[in-house]
mmCIF file with all atom_site columns, C-alpha atoms in Angstrom:
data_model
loop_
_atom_site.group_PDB
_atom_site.id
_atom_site.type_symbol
_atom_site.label_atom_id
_atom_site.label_alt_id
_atom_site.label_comp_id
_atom_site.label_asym_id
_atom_site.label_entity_id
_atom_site.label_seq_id
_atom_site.pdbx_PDB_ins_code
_atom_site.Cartn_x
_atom_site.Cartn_y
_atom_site.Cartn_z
_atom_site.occupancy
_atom_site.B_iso_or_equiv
_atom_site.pdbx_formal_charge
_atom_site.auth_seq_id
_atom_site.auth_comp_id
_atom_site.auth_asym_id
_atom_site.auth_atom_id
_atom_site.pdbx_PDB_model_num
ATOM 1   C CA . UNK A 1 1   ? -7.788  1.342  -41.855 1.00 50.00 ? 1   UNK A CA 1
ATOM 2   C CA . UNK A 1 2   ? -7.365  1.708  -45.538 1.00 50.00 ? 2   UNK A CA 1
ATOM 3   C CA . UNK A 1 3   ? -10.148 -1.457 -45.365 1.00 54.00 ? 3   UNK A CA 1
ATOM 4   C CA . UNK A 1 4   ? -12.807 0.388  -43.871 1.00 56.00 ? 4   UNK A CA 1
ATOM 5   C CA . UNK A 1 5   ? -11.967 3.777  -45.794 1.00 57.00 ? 5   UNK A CA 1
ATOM 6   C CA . UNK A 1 6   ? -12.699 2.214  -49.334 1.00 58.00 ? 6   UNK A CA 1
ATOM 7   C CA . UNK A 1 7   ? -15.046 -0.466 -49.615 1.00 61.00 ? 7   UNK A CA 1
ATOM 8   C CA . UNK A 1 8   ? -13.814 -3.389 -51.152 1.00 61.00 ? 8   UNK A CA 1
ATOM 9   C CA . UNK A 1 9   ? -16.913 -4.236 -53.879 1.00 61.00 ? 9   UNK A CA 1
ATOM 10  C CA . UNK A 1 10  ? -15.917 -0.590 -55.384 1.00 60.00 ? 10  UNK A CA 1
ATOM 11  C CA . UNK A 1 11  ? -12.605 -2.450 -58.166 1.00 62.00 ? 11  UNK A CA 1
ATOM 12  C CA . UNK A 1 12  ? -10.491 0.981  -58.393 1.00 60.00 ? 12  UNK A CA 1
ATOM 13  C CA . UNK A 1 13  ? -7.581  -0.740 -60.285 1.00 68.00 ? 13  UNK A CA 1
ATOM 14  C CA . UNK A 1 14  ? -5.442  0.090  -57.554 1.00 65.00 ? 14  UNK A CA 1
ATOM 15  C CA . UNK A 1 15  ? -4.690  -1.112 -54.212 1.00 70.00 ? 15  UNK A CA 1
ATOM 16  C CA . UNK A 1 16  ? -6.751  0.434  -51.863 1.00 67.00 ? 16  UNK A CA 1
ATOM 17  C CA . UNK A 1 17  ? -3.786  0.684  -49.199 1.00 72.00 ? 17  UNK A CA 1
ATOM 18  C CA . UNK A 1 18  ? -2.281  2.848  -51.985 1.00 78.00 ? 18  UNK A CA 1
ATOM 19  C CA . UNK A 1 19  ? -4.875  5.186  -52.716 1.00 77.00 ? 19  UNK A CA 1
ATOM 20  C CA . UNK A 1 20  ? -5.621  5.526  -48.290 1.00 81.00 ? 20  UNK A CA 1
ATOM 21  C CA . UNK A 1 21  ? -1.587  6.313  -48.045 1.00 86.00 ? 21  UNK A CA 1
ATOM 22  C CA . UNK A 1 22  ? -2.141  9.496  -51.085 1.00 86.00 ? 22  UNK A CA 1
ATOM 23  C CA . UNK A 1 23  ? -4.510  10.785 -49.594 1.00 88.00 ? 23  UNK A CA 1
ATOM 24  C CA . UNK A 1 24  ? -3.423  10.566 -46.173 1.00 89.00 ? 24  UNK A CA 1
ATOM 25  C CA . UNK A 1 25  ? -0.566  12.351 -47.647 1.00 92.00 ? 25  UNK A CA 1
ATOM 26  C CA . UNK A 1 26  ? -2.457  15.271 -49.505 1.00 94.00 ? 26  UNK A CA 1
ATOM 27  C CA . UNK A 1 27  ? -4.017  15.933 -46.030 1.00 93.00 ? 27  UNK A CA 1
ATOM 28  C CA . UNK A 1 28  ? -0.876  16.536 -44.249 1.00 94.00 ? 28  UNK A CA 1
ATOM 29  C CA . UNK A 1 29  ? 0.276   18.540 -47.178 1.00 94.00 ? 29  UNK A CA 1
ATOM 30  C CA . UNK A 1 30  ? -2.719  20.577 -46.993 1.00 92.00 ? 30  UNK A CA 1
ATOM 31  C CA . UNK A 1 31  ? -2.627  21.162 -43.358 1.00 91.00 ? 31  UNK A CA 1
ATOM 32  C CA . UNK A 1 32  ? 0.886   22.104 -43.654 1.00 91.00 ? 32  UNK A CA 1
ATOM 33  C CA . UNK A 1 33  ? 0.334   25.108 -46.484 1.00 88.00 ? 33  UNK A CA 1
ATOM 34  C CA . UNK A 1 34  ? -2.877  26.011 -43.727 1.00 88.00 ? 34  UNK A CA 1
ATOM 35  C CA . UNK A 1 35  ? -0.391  26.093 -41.039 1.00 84.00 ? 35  UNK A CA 1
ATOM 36  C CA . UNK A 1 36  ? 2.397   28.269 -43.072 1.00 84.00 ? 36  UNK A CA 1
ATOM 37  C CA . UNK A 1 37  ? 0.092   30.499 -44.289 1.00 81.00 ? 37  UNK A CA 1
ATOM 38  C CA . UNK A 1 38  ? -1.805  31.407 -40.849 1.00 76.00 ? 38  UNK A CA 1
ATOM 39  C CA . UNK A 1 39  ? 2.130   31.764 -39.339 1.00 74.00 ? 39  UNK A CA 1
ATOM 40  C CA . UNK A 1 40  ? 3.056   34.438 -41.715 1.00 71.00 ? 40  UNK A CA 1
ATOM 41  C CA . UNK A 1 41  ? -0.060  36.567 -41.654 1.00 75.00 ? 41  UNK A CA 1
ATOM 42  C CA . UNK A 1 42  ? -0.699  39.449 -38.909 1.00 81.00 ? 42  UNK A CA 1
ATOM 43  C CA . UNK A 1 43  ? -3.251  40.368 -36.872 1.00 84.00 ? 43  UNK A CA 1
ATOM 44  C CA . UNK A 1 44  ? -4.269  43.799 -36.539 1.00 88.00 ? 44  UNK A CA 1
ATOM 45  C CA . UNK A 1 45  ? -3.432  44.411 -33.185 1.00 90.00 ? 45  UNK A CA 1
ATOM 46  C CA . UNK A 1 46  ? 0.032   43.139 -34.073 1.00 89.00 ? 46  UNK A CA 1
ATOM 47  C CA . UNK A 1 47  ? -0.124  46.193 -37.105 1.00 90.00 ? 47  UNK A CA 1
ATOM 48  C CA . UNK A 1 48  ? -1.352  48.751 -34.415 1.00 92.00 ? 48  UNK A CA 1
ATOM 49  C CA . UNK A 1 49  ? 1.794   47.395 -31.931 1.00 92.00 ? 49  UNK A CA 1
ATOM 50  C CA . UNK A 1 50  ? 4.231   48.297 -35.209 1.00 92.00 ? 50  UNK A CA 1
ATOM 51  C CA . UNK A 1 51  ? 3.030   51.849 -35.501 1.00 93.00 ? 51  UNK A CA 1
ATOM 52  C CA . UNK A 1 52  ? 2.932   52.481 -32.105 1.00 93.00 ? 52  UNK A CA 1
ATOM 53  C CA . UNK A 1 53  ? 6.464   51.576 -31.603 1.00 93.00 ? 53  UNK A CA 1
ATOM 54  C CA . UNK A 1 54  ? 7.537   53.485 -34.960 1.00 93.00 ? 54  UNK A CA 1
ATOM 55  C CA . UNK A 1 55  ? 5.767   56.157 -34.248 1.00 92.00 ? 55  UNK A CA 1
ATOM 56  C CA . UNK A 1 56  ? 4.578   56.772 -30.668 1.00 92.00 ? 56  UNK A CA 1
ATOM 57  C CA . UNK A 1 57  ? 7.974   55.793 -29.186 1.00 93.00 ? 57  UNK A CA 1
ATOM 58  C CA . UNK A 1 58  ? 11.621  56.236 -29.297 1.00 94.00 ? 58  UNK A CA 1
ATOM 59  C CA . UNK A 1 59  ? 14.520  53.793 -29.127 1.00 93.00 ? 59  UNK A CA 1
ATOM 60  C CA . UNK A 1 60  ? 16.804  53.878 -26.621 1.00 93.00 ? 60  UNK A CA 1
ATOM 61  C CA . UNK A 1 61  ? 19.307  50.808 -27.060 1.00 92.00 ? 61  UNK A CA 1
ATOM 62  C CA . UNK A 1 62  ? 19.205  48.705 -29.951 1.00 92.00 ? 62  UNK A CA 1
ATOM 63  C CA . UNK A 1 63  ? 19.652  44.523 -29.973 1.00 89.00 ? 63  UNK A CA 1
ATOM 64  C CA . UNK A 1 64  ? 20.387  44.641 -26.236 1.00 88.00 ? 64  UNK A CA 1
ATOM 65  C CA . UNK A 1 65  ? 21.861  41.419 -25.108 1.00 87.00 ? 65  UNK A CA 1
ATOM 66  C CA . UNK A 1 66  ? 19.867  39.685 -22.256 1.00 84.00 ? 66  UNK A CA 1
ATOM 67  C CA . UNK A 1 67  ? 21.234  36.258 -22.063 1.00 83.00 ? 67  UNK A CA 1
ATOM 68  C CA . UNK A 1 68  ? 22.707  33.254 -23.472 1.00 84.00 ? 68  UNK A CA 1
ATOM 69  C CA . UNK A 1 69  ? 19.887  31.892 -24.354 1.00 86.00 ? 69  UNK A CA 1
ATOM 70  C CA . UNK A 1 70  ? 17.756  34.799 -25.545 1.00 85.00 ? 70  UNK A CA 1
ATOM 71  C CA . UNK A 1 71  ? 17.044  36.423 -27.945 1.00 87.00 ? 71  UNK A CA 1
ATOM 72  C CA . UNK A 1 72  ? 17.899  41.126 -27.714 1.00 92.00 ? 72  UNK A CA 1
ATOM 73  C CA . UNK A 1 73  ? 15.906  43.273 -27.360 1.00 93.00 ? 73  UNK A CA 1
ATOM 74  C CA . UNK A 1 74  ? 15.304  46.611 -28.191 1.00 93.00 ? 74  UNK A CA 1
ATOM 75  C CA . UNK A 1 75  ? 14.728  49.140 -25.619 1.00 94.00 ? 75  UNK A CA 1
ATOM 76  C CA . UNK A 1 76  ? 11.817  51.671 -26.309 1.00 94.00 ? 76  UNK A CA 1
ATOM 77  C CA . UNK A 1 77  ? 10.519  55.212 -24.590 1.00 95.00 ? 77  UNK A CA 1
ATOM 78  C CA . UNK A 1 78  ? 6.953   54.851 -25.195 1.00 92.00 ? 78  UNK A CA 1
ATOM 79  C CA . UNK A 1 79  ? 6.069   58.725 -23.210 1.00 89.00 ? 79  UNK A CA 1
ATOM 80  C CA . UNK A 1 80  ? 8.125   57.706 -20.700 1.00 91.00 ? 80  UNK A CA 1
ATOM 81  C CA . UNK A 1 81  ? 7.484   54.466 -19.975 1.00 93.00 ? 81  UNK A CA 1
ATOM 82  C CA . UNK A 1 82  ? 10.476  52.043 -20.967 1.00 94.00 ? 82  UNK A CA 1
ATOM 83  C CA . UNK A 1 83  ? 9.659   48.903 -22.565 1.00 94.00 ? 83  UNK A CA 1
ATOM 84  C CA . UNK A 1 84  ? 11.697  46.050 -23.636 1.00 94.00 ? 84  UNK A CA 1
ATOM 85  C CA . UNK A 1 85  ? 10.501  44.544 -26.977 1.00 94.00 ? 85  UNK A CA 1
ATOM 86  C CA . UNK A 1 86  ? 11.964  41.008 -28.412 1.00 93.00 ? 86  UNK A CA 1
ATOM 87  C CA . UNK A 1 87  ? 14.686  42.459 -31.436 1.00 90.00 ? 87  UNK A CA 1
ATOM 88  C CA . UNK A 1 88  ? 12.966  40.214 -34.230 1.00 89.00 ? 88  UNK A CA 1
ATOM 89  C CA . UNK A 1 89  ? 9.263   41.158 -33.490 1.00 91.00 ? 89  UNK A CA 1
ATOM 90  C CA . UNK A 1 90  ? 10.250  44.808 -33.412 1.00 93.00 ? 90  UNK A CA 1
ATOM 91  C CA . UNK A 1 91  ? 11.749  44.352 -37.130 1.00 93.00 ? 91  UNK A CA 1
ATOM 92  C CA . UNK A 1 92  ? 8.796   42.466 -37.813 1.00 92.00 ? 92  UNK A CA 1
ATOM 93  C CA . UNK A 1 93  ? 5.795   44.375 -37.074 1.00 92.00 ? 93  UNK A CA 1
ATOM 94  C CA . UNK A 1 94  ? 7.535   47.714 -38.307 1.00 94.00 ? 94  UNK A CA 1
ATOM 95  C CA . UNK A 1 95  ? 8.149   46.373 -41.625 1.00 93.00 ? 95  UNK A CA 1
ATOM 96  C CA . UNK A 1 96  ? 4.674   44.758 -41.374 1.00 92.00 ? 96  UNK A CA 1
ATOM 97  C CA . UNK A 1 97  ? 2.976   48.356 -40.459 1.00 92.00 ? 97  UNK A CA 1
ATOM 98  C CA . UNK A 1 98  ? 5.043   49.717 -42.942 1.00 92.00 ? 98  UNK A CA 1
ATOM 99  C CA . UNK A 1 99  ? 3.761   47.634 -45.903 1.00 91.00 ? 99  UNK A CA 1
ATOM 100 C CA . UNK A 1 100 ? 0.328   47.908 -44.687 1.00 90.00 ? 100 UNK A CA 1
ATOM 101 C CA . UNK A 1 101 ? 1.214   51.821 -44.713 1.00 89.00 ? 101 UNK A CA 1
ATOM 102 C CA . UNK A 1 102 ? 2.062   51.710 -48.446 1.00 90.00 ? 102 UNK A CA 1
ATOM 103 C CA . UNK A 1 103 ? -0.292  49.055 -49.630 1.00 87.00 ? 103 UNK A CA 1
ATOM 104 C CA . UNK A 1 104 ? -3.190  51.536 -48.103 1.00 82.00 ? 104 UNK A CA 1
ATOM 105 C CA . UNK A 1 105 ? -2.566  54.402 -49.872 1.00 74.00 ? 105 UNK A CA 1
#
C-alpha cells in the first residue's frame, strides 16, 4: 500500500513504509480527538431536556434500582406525568443546563 501511496522516483531519505505507517497513525489520532470531542459536547435539545427536568419537574425517588444490569434511575413528576430518567444523564444534562445557565449571563 505504502508503494502506491508514495511514488518511488520521489528519494525522501526515508523508507516509504515508514513515512505510510506515521501517517496512518496521525489519522487515527486525529479521528480519535474528532470522536472525543463530538462525545462530550451537547446538543441543544439535550440543554432544553436539563432545564425541563430542573425546572419543570419534581423528583420523586432518587437512583432507583432497576436491575442487575442497569443502570438507576431517577423518578420525575413532570405535571403529573411520571417519568423515569437514566441516573447519569439526569446529572449530566442538569449540570450541562446549568453551565450553559451561567456561561449566558
Amino acid at each position: 500500500m505504502a508503494m502506491v501511496a508514495i511514488p518511488e522516483k520521489f528519494n525522501l531519505r526515508v523508507n516509504r513504509g515508514d513515512t505510510f505507517i506515521y501517517c496512518a497513525l496521525i489519522a487515527v489520532v486525529g479521528f480519535s480527538g474528532m470522536f472525543v470531542i463530538s462525545i462530550h459536547s451537547f446538543s441543544m435539545d439535550e440543554l432544553e431536556a436539563g432545564r425541563h427536568w430542573k425546572d419543570d419537574c419534581r423528583t420523586l425517588e432518587v437512583n432507583m434500582p432497576t436491575g442487575a444490569f442497569t443502570s438507576p434511575v431517577n423518578k420525575l413528576d413532570c405535571d403529573g406525568i411520571i417519568i423515569n430518567v437514566p441516573g447519569g444523564q439526569y446529572y449530566s444534562y442538569i449540570h450541562q443546563w446549568e453551565l450553559y445557565k451561567a456561561n449566558s449571563k
